[in-house]
mmCIF file of C-alpha atoms and ligand atoms in Angstrom:
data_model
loop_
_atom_site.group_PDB
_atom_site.id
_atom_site.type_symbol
_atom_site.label_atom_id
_atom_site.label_comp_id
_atom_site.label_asym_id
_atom_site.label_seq_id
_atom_site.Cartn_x
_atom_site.Cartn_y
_atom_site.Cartn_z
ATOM 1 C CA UNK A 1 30.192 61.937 95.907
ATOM 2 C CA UNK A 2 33.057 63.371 94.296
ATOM 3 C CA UNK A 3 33.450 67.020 94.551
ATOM 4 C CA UNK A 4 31.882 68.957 91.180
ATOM 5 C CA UNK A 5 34.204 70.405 88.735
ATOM 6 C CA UNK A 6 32.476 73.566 89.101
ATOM 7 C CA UNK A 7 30.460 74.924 91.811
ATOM 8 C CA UNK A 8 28.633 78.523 91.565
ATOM 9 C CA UNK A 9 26.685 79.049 94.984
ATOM 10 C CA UNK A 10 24.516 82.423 95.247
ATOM 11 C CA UNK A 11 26.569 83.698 92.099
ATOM 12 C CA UNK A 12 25.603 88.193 91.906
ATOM 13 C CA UNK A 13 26.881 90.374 89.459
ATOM 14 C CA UNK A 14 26.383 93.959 90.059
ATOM 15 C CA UNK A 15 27.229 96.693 87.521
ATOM 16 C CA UNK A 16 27.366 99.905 87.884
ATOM 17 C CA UNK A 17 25.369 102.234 85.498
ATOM 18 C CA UNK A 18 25.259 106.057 85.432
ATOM 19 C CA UNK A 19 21.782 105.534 86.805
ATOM 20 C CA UNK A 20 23.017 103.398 89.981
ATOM 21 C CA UNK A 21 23.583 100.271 90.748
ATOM 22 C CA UNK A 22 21.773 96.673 88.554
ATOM 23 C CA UNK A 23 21.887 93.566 89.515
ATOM 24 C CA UNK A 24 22.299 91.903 86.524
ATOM 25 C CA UNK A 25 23.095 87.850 88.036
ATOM 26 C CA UNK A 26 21.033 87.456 91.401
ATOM 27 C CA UNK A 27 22.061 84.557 93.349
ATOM 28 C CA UNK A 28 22.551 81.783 90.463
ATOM 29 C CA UNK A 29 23.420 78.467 91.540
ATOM 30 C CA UNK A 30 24.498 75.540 90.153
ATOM 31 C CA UNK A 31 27.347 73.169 89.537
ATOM 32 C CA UNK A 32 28.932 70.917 86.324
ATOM 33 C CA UNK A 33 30.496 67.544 87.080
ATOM 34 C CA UNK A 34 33.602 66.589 85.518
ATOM 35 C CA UNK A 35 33.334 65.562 81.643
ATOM 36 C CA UNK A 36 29.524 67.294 81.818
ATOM 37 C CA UNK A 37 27.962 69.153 79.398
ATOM 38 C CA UNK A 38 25.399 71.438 81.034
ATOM 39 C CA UNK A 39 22.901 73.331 79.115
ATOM 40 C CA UNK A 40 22.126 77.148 80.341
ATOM 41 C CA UNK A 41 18.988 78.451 77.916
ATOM 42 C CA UNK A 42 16.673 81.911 78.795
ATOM 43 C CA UNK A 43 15.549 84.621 76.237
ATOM 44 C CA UNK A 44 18.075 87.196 75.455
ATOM 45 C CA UNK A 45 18.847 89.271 78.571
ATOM 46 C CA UNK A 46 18.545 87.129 81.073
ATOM 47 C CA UNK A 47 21.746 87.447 82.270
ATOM 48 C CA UNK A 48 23.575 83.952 80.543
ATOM 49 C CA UNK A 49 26.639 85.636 78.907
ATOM 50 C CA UNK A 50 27.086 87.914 82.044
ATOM 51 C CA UNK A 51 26.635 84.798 84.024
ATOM 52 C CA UNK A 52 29.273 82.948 81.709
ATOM 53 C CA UNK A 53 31.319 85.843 82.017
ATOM 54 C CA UNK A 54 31.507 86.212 85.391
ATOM 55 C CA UNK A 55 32.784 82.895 86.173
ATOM 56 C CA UNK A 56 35.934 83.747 84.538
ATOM 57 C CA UNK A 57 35.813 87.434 86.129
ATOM 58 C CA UNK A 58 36.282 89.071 82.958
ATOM 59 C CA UNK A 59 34.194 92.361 83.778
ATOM 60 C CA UNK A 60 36.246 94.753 85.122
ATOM 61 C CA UNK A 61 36.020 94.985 88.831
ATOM 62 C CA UNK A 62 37.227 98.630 89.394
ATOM 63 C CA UNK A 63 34.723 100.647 87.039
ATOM 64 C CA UNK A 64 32.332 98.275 86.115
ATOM 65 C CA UNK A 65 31.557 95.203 88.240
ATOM 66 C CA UNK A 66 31.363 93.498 91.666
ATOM 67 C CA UNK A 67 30.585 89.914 92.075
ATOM 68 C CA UNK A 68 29.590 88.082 95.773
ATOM 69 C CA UNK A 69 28.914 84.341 96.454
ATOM 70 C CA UNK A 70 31.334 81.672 95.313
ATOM 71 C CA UNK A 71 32.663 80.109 92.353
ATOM 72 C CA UNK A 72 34.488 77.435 92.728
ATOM 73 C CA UNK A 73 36.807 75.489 90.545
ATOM 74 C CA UNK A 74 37.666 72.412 92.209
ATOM 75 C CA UNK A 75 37.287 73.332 95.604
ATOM 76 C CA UNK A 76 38.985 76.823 95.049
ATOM 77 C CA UNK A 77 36.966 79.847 94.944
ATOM 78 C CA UNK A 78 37.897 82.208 91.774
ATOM 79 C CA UNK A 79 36.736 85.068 93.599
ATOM 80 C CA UNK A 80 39.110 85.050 96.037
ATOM 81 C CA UNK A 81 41.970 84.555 93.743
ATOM 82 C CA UNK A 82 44.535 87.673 92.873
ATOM 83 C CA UNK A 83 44.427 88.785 89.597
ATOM 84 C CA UNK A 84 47.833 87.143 88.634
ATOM 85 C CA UNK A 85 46.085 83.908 90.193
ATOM 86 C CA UNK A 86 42.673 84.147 87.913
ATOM 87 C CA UNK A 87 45.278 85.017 84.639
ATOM 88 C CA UNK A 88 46.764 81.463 85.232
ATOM 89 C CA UNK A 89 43.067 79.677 85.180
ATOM 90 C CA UNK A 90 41.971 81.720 81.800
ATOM 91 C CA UNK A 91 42.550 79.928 78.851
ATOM 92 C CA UNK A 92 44.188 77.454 81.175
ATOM 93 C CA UNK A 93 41.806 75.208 83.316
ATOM 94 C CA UNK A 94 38.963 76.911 81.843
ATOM 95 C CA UNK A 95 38.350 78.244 78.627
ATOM 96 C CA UNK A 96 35.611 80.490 76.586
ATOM 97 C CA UNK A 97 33.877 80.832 72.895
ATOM 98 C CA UNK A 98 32.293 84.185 72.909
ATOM 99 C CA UNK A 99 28.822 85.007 71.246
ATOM 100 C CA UNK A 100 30.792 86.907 68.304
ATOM 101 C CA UNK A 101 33.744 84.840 66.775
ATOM 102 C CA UNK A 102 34.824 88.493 64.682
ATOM 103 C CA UNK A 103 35.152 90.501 67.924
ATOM 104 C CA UNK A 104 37.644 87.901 69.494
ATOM 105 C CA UNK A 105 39.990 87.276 66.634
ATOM 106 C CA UNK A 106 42.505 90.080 65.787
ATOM 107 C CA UNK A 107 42.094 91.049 62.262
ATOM 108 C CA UNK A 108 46.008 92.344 61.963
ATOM 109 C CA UNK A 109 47.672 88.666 62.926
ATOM 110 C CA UNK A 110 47.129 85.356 61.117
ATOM 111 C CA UNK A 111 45.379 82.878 63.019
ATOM 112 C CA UNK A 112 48.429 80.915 63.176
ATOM 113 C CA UNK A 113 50.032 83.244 65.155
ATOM 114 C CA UNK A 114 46.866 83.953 67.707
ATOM 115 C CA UNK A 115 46.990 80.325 67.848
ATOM 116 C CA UNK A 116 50.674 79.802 68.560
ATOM 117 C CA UNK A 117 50.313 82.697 71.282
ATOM 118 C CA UNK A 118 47.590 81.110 72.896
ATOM 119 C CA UNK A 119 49.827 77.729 72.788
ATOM 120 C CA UNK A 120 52.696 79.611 73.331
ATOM 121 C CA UNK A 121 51.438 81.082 76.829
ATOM 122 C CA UNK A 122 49.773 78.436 78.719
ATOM 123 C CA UNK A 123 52.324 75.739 77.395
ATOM 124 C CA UNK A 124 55.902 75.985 77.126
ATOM 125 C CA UNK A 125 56.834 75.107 73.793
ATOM 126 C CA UNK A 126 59.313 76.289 71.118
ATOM 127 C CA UNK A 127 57.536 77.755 67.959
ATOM 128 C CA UNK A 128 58.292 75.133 66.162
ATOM 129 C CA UNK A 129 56.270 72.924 68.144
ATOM 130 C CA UNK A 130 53.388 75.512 68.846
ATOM 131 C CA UNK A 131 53.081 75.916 64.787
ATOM 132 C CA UNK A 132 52.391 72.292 64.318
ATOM 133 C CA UNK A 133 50.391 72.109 67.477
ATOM 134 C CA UNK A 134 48.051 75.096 65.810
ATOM 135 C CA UNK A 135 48.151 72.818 62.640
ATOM 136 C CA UNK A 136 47.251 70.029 64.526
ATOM 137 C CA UNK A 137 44.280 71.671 66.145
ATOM 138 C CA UNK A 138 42.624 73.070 62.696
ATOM 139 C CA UNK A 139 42.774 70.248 61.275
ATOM 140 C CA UNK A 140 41.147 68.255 64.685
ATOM 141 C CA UNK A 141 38.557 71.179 64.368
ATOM 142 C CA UNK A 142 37.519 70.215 60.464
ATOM 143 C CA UNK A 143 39.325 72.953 58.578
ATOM 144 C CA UNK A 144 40.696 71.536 55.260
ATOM 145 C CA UNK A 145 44.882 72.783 54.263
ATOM 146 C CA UNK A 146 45.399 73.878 57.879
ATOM 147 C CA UNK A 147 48.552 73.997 56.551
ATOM 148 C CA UNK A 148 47.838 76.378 54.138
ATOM 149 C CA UNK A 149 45.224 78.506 56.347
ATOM 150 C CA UNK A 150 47.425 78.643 59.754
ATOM 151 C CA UNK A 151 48.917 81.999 57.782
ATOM 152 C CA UNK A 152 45.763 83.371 56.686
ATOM 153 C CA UNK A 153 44.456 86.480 58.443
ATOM 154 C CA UNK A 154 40.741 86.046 60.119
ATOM 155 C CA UNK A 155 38.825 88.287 57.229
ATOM 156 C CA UNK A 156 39.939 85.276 54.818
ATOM 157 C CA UNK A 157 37.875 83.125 56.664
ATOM 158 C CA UNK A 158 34.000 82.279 56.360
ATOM 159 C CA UNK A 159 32.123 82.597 59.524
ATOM 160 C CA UNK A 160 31.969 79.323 60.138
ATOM 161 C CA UNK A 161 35.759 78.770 59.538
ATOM 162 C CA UNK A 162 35.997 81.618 62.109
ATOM 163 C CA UNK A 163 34.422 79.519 64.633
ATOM 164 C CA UNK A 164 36.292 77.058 64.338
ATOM 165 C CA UNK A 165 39.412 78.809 64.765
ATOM 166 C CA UNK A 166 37.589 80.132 68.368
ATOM 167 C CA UNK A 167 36.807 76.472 69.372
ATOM 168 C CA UNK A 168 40.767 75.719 68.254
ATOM 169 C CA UNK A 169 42.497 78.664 70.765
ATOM 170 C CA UNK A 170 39.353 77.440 73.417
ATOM 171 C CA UNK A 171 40.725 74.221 73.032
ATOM 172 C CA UNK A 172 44.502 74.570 72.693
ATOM 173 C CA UNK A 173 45.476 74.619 76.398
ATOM 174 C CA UNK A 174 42.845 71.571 76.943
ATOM 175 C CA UNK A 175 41.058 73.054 79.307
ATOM 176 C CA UNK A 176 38.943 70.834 82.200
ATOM 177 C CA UNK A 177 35.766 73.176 81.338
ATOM 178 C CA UNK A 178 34.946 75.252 78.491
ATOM 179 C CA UNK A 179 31.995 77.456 78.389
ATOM 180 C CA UNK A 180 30.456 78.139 75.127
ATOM 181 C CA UNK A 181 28.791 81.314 74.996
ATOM 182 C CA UNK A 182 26.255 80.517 71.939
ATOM 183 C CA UNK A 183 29.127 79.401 69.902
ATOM 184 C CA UNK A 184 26.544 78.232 66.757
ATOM 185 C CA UNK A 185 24.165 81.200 66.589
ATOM 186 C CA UNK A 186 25.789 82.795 63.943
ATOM 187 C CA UNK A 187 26.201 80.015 61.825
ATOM 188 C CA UNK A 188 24.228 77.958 59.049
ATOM 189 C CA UNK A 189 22.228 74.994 59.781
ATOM 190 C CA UNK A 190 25.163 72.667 58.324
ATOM 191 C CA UNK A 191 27.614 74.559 60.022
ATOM 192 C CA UNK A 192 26.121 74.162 63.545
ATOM 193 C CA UNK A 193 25.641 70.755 63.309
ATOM 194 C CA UNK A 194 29.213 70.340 62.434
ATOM 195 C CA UNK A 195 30.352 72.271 65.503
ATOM 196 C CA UNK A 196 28.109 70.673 67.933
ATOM 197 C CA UNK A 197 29.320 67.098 66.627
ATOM 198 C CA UNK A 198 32.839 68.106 67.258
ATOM 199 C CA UNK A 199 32.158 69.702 70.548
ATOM 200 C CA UNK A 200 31.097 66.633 71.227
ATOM 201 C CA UNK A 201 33.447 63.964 69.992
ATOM 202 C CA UNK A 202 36.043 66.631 71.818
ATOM 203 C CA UNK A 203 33.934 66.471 75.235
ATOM 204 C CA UNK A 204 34.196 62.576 74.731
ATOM 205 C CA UNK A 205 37.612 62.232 73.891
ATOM 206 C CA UNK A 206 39.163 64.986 75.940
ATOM 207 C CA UNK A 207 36.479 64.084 78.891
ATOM 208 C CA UNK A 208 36.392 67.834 78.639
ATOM 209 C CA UNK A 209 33.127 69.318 80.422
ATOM 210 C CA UNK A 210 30.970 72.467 79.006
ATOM 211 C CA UNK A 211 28.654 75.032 79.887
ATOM 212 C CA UNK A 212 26.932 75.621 77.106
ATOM 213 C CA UNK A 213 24.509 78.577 76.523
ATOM 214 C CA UNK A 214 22.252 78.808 74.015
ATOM 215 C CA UNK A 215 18.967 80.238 72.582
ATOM 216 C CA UNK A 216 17.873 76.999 71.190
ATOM 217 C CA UNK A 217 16.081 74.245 72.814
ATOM 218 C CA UNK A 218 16.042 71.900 69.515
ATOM 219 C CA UNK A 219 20.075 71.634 70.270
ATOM 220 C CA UNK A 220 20.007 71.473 74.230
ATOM 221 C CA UNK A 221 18.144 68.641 73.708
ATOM 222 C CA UNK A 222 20.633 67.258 70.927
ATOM 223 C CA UNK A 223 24.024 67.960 73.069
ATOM 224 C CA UNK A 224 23.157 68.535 76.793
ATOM 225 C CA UNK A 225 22.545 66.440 79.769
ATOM 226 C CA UNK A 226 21.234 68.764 82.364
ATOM 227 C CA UNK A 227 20.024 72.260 81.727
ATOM 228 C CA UNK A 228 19.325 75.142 83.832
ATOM 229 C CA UNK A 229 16.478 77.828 83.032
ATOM 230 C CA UNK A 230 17.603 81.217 83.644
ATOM 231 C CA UNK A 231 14.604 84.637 83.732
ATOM 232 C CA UNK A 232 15.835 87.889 84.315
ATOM 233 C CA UNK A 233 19.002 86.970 86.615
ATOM 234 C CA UNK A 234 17.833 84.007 88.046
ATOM 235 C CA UNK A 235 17.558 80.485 87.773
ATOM 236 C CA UNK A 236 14.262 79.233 87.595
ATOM 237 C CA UNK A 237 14.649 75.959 86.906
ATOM 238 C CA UNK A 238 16.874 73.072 86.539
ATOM 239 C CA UNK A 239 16.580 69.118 85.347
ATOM 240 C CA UNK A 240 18.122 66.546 83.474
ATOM 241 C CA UNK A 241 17.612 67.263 79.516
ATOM 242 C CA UNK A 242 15.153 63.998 79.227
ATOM 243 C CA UNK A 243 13.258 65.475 82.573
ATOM 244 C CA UNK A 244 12.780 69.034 81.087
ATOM 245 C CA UNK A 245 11.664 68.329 78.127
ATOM 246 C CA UNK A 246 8.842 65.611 79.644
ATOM 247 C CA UNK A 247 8.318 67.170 82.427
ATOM 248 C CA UNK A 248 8.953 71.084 82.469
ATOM 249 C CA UNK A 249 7.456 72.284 85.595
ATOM 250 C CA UNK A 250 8.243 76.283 85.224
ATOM 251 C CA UNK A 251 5.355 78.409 83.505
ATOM 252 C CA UNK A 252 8.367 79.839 81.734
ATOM 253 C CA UNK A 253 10.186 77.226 80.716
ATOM 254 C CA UNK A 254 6.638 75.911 79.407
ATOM 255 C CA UNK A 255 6.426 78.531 77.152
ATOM 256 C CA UNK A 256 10.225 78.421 75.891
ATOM 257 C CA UNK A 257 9.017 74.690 74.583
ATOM 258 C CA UNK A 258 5.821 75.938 72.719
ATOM 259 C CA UNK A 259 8.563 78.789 71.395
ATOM 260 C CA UNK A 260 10.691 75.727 69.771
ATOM 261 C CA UNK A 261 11.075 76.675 65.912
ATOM 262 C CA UNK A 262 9.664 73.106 63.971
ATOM 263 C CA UNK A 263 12.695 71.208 62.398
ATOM 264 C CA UNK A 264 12.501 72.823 58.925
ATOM 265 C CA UNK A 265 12.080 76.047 60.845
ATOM 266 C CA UNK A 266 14.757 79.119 61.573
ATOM 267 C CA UNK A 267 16.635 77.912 64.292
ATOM 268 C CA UNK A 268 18.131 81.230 64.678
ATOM 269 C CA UNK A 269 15.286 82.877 65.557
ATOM 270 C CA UNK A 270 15.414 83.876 69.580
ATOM 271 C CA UNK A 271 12.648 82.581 72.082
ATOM 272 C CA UNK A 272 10.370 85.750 72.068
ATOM 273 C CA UNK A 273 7.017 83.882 71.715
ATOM 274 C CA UNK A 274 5.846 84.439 75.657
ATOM 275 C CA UNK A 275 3.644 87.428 75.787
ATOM 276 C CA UNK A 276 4.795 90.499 77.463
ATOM 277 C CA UNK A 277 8.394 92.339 78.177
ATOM 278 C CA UNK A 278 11.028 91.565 80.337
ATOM 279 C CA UNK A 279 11.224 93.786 83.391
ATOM 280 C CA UNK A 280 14.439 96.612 83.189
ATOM 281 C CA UNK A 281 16.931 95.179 85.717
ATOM 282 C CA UNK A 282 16.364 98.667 87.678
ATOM 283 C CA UNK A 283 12.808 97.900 87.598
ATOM 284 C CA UNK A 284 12.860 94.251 89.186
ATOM 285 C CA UNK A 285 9.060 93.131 90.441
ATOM 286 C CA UNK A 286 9.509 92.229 94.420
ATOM 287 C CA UNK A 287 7.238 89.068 93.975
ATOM 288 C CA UNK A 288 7.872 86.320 91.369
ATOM 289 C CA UNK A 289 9.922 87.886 88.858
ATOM 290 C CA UNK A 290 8.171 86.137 85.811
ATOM 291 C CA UNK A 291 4.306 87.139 87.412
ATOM 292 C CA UNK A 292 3.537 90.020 85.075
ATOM 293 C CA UNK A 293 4.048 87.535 82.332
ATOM 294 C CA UNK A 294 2.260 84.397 83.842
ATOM 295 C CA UNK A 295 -1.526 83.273 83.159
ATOM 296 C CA UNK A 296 -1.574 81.631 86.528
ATOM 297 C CA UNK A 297 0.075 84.476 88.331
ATOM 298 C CA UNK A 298 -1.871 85.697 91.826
ATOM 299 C CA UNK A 299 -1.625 87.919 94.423
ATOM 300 C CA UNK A 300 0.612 85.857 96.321
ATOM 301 C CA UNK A 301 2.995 85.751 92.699
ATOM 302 C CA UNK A 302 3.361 89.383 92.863
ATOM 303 C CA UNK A 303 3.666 89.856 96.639
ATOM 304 C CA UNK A 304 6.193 87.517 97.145
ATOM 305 C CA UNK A 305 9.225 85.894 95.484
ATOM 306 C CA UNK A 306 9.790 82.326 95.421
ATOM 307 C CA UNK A 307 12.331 79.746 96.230
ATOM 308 C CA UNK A 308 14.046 77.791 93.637
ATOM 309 C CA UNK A 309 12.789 74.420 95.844
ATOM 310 C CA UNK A 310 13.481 71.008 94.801
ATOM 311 C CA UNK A 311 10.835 68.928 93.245
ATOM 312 C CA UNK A 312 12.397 65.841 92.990
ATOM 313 C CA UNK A 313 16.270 64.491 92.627
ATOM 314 C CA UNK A 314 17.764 67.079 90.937
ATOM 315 C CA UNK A 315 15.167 68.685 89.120
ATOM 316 C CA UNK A 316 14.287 72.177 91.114
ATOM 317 C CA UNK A 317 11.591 75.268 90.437
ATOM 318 C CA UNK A 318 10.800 78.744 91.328
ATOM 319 C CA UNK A 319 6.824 78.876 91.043
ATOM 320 C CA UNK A 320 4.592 78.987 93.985
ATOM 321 C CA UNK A 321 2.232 77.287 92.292
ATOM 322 C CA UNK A 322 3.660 74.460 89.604
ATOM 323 C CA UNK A 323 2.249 71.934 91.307
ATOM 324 C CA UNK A 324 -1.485 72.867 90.984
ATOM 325 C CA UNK A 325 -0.729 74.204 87.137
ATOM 326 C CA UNK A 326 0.579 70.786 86.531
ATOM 327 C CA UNK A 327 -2.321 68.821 87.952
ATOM 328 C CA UNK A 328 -4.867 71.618 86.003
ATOM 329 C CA UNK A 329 -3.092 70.788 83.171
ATOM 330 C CA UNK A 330 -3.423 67.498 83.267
ATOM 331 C CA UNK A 331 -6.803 68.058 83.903
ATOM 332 C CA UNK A 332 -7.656 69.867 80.988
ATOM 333 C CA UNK A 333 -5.483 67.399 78.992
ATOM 334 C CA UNK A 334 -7.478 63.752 80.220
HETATM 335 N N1 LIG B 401 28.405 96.111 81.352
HETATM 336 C C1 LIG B 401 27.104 96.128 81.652
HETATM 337 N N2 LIG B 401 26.564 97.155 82.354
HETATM 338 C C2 LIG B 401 25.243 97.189 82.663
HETATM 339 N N3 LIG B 401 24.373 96.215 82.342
HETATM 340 C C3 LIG B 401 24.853 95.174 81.642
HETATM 341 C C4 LIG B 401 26.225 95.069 81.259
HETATM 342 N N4 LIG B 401 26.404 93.910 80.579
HETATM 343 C C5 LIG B 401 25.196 93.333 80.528
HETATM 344 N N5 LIG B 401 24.267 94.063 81.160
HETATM 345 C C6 LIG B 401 22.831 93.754 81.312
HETATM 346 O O1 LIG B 401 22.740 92.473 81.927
HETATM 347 C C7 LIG B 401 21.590 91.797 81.443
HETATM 348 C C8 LIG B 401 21.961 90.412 81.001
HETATM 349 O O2 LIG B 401 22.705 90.487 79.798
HETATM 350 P P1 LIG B 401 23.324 89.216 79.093
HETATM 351 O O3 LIG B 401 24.235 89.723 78.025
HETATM 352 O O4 LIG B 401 23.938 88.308 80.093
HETATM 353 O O5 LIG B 401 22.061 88.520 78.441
HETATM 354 P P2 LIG B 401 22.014 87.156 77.620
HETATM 355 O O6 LIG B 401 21.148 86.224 78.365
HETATM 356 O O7 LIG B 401 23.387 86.699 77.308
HETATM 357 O O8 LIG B 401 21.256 87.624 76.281
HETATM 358 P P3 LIG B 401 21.488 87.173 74.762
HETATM 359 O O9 LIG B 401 20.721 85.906 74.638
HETATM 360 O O10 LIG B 401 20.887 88.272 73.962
HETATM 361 O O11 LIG B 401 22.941 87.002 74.518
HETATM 362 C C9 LIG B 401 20.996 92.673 80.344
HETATM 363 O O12 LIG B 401 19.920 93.390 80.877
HETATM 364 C C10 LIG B 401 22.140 93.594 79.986
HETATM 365 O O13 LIG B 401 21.659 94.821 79.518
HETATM 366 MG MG1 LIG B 402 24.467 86.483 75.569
#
């Protein structure tokens, strides 16, 4: 098999607080194929953006962060690279849309001039050329006069508009692998739709391949082909989309479908519907991490943690016990 475009093996991310050391990513694996869009879903604080983050190394690794395990890009692990060395892959090879479209965009320059920066950096061009690339690209990402809007500053735009600009400087450099930090949450209905049908025709055309992390299982379903299930720094499952959403083996990922807003529901609205809290990354169970949530939970659950094992192909758990809940299930259900 070819190698993956993207290969995260035992993935940590450690920050450090004033009240010690949290592990806030604890030995995430996974990989994305080459033109891929993989799907990365978990209720807030379960480490996704940090996770998302860390594969382009953009915590600070003096004051703030350490990260072991690999990442690798095509063979080559990012966290052995210099600093110089990782500059040259951001924005280049791989790209990111952060959570918040405002907090990215600099309010004092036009977006045509972010945009011919971004161009002008990781492509040598004149600014001649860079100006009608940045035209080229607002227009490719559905803004109407990009003429007229490349010299508008980013408090002119609507939030949606805004987003667009992000996926335009994400996609400027076309990079092999963009990751998409929730890049529709903030957006109306009509609006995400939009962006997800131009992410997309872009992943089609471009053969461009995503990680793309979301709240909402309604468009995982719509956009992804694999998915991974993260709780509290960890993966705790991973299938194809069609496998998950037939087959979901996790106790947690069970209860992230029965959390799925109806159709003509909020899709906004985060996946809180599982009973209980999280646990406080300082305060992180030694057993199964998701036990003091879990109706099937025993005294082996909070003893002991368990292996993310395969099930079958590609589709893996952590649970000690899915395959009895399963078969119970069934059970109840014939
Ligand atoms: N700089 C930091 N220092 C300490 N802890 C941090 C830092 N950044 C994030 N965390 C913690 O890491 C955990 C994971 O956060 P993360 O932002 O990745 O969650 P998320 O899954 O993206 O949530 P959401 O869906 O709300 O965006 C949280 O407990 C958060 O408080
Ligand atoms: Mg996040």
């Amino acid at each position: 098999m070819e190698q993956p475009l993207l290969e995260i093996n035992n993935l940590k991310t450690h920050f450090k607080t004033e009240r010690g050391r949290v592990t806030a990513v604890d030995g995430i694996s996974f990989s994305v194929e080459k033109g891929e869009i993989l799907g990365v879903v978990g209720e807030s604080g379960c480490g996704k953006s940090v996770t998302a983050q860390s594969i382009l190394r953009l915590f600070d690794e003096k004051y703030t962060a350490s990260y072991e395990g690999e990442i690798k890009l095509q063979g080559e692990n990012l966290l052995q690279l210099s600093k110089a060395e990782m500059e040259k892959i951001r924005g280049n090879e791989v790209s990111m849309i952060f959570q918040d479209p405002l907090s990215s965009l600099n309010p004092v320059f036009t977006i045509g001039y972010q945009l011919m920066e971004t161009i002008r950096i990781h492509q040598n061009r004149t600014k001649k050329q860079a100006r009608q690339m940045a035209i080229d690209l607002l227009r490719m990402t559905g803004i109407p006069s990009p003429e007229k809007r490349v010299s508008e500053y980013p408090h002119q735009l609507s939030g949606g508009m805004r987003q667009r600009v992000m996926i335009a400087m994400a996609l400027a450099c076309k990079p092999k692998l963009l990751i998409a930090d929730e890049p529709t949450t903030a957006l109306d209905v009509t609006i995400q739709a939009q962006i997800l049908d131009l992410m997309l025709e872009l992943n089609e055309e471009l053969g461009m391949a995503v990680v793309f992390i979301t709240h909402d299982l309604g468009v995982v379903a719509e956009v992804c082909t694999r998915v991974v299930v993260m709780y509290l720094g960890q993966v705790v499952e991973e299938a194809n989309v069609e496998e998950l959403f037939t087959t979901p083996l996790h106790p947690y990922t069970k209860g992230l479908m029965k959390a799925i807003p109806q159709m003509d529901g909020d899709r906004s609205q985060k996946l809180n519907v599982i009973g209980g809290t999280v646990p406080a990354l300082n305060a992180i169970p030694s057993g199964c991490r998701f036990a003091s949530r879990c109706e099937f939970a025993n005294d082996l659950c909070k003893e002991k943690a368990p292996d993310l094992q395969v099930h079958e192909g590609n589709h893996k758990v952590r649970c000690w016990h899915y395959a009895e809940i399963s078969n119970k299930e069934a059970a109840r259900h014939a």
